[in-house]
């Protein structure tokens, strides 16, 4: 004795199952998007907050005598690493 209410319950249950499967599918997509976004935020944080190391080399040469050096050569990295020579006498 199948009645219309039995078939109605089958249809409602089927709709419920399909809706549950769709919710799980879209929830998995949202979780993946959240994981990707979290990884991007972590990468940006480490890029901005990474330690910046600068090196400064100080060369101290004591002067001996009262004459300047005859020829000096200076490397200027701001101008394409060209060498500029100057004569001091």
PDB file of C-alpha atoms in Angstrom:
ATOM      1  CA  UNK A   1       0.000   0.000   0.000  1.00  0.00           C
ATOM      2  CA  UNK A   2       1.987   2.841  -1.273  1.00  0.00           C
ATOM      3  CA  UNK A   3       0.422   6.181  -0.844  1.00  0.00           C
ATOM      4  CA  UNK A   4       1.239   9.578  -2.174  1.00  0.00           C
ATOM      5  CA  UNK A   5       2.879  10.518   1.115  1.00  0.00           C
ATOM      6  CA  UNK A   6       5.487   7.791   0.661  1.00  0.00           C
ATOM      7  CA  UNK A   7       6.437   9.133  -2.771  1.00  0.00           C
ATOM      8  CA  UNK A   8       6.431  12.668  -1.416  1.00  0.00           C
ATOM      9  CA  UNK A   9       8.910  11.636   1.308  1.00  0.00           C
ATOM     10  CA  UNK A  10      11.136   9.985  -1.332  1.00  0.00           C
ATOM     11  CA  UNK A  11      11.176  13.194  -3.402  1.00  0.00           C
ATOM     12  CA  UNK A  12      11.850  15.392  -0.376  1.00  0.00           C
ATOM     13  CA  UNK A  13      14.658  13.092   0.785  1.00  0.00           C
ATOM     14  CA  UNK A  14      16.193  13.080  -2.712  1.00  0.00           C
ATOM     15  CA  UNK A  15      16.141  16.881  -2.824  1.00  0.00           C
ATOM     16  CA  UNK A  16      17.721  16.953   0.636  1.00  0.00           C
ATOM     17  CA  UNK A  17      20.506  14.578  -0.449  1.00  0.00           C
ATOM     18  CA  UNK A  18      21.270  16.594  -3.589  1.00  0.00           C
ATOM     19  CA  UNK A  19      21.291  19.834  -1.587  1.00  0.00           C
ATOM     20  CA  UNK A  20      23.648  18.308   0.991  1.00  0.00           C
ATOM     21  CA  UNK A  21      26.040  17.140  -1.734  1.00  0.00           C
ATOM     22  CA  UNK A  22      26.035  20.627  -3.312  1.00  0.00           C
ATOM     23  CA  UNK A  23      26.687  22.256   0.059  1.00  0.00           C
ATOM     24  CA  UNK A  24      29.653  19.925   0.658  1.00  0.00           C
ATOM     25  CA  UNK A  25      31.047  20.620  -2.819  1.00  0.00           C
ATOM     26  CA  UNK A  26      30.876  24.409  -2.455  1.00  0.00           C
ATOM     27  CA  UNK A  27      32.172  24.220   1.103  1.00  0.00           C
ATOM     28  CA  UNK A  28      35.266  22.353  -0.151  1.00  0.00           C
ATOM     29  CA  UNK A  29      35.825  25.021  -2.829  1.00  0.00           C
ATOM     30  CA  UNK A  30      35.522  27.771  -0.222  1.00  0.00           C
ATOM     31  CA  UNK A  31      37.963  25.989   2.085  1.00  0.00           C
ATOM     32  CA  UNK A  32      40.512  25.703  -0.740  1.00  0.00           C
ATOM     33  CA  UNK A  33      40.099  29.389  -1.607  1.00  0.00           C
ATOM     34  CA  UNK A  34      40.594  30.287   2.051  1.00  0.00           C
ATOM     35  CA  UNK A  35      43.758  28.170   2.235  1.00  0.00           C
ATOM     36  CA  UNK A  36      45.137  29.833  -0.910  1.00  0.00           C
ATOM     37  CA  UNK A  37      44.338  33.283   0.471  1.00  0.00           C
ATOM     38  CA  UNK A  38      45.982  32.433   3.795  1.00  0.00           C
ATOM     39  CA  UNK A  39      49.130  31.298   1.997  1.00  0.00           C
ATOM     40  CA  UNK A  40      49.199  34.543  -0.019  1.00  0.00           C
ATOM     41  CA  UNK A  41      48.784  36.615   3.156  1.00  0.00           C
ATOM     42  CA  UNK A  42      51.621  34.663   4.793  1.00  0.00           C
ATOM     43  CA  UNK A  43      53.861  35.260   1.763  1.00  0.00           C
ATOM     44  CA  UNK A  44      53.097  38.994   1.768  1.00  0.00           C
ATOM     45  CA  UNK A  45      53.735  39.221   5.519  1.00  0.00           C
ATOM     46  CA  UNK A  46      57.138  37.538   5.238  1.00  0.00           C
ATOM     47  CA  UNK A  47      58.040  39.693   2.230  1.00  0.00           C
ATOM     48  CA  UNK A  48      57.204  42.949   4.009  1.00  0.00           C
ATOM     49  CA  UNK A  49      58.659  41.978   7.396  1.00  0.00           C
ATOM     50  CA  UNK A  50      61.818  40.227   6.280  1.00  0.00           C
ATOM     51  CA  UNK A  51      65.011  41.554   7.807  1.00  0.00           C
ATOM     52  CA  UNK A  52      66.929  43.960   5.631  1.00  0.00           C
ATOM     53  CA  UNK A  53      70.660  43.600   6.009  1.00  0.00           C
ATOM     54  CA  UNK A  54      72.928  46.410   4.959  1.00  0.00           C
ATOM     55  CA  UNK A  55      76.681  46.202   4.937  1.00  0.00           C
ATOM     56  CA  UNK A  56      78.939  49.194   5.374  1.00  0.00           C
ATOM     57  CA  UNK A  57      82.650  48.780   4.935  1.00  0.00           C
ATOM     58  CA  UNK A  58      84.799  51.492   6.449  1.00  0.00           C
ATOM     59  CA  UNK A  59      88.408  51.530   5.383  1.00  0.00           C
ATOM     60  CA  UNK A  60      90.738  53.559   7.539  1.00  0.00           C
ATOM     61  CA  UNK A  61      94.243  54.068   6.195  1.00  0.00           C
ATOM     62  CA  UNK A  62      96.532  56.161   8.331  1.00  0.00           C
ATOM     63  CA  UNK A  63      98.252  58.998   6.474  1.00  0.00           C
ATOM     64  CA  UNK A  64     102.015  58.702   6.301  1.00  0.00           C
ATOM     65  CA  UNK A  65     103.901  61.759   5.315  1.00  0.00           C
ATOM     66  CA  UNK A  66     102.512  65.023   4.054  1.00  0.00           C
ATOM     67  CA  UNK A  67     101.788  64.107   0.390  1.00  0.00           C
ATOM     68  CA  UNK A  68      98.498  63.031  -1.134  1.00  0.00           C
ATOM     69  CA  UNK A  69      98.346  59.942  -3.287  1.00  0.00           C
ATOM     70  CA  UNK A  70      99.300  60.420  -6.903  1.00  0.00           C
ATOM     71  CA  UNK A  71      96.370  58.592  -8.516  1.00  0.00           C
ATOM     72  CA  UNK A  72      93.118  57.410  -6.976  1.00  0.00           C
ATOM     73  CA  UNK A  73      90.315  55.495  -8.607  1.00  0.00           C
ATOM     74  CA  UNK A  74      86.747  55.471  -7.287  1.00  0.00           C
ATOM     75  CA  UNK A  75      83.951  53.119  -8.269  1.00  0.00           C
ATOM     76  CA  UNK A  76      80.583  54.853  -8.388  1.00  0.00           C
ATOM     77  CA  UNK A  77      77.719  52.290  -8.410  1.00  0.00           C
ATOM     78  CA  UNK A  78      75.056  54.992  -8.829  1.00  0.00           C
ATOM     79  CA  UNK A  79      76.370  55.743 -12.310  1.00  0.00           C
ATOM     80  CA  UNK A  80      76.345  52.271 -13.800  1.00  0.00           C
ATOM     81  CA  UNK A  81      79.536  51.085 -12.066  1.00  0.00           C
ATOM     82  CA  UNK A  82      81.823  53.239 -14.243  1.00  0.00           C
ATOM     83  CA  UNK A  83      85.269  54.009 -12.970  1.00  0.00           C
ATOM     84  CA  UNK A  84      86.258  57.626 -12.467  1.00  0.00           C
ATOM     85  CA  UNK A  85      89.919  58.468 -12.072  1.00  0.00           C
ATOM     86  CA  UNK A  86      91.105  61.610 -10.395  1.00  0.00           C
ATOM     87  CA  UNK A  87      94.591  62.938 -10.066  1.00  0.00           C
ATOM     88  CA  UNK A  88      95.698  64.445  -6.793  1.00  0.00           C
ATOM     89  CA  UNK A  89      99.086  66.081  -6.539  1.00  0.00           C
TER      90      UNK A  89
END
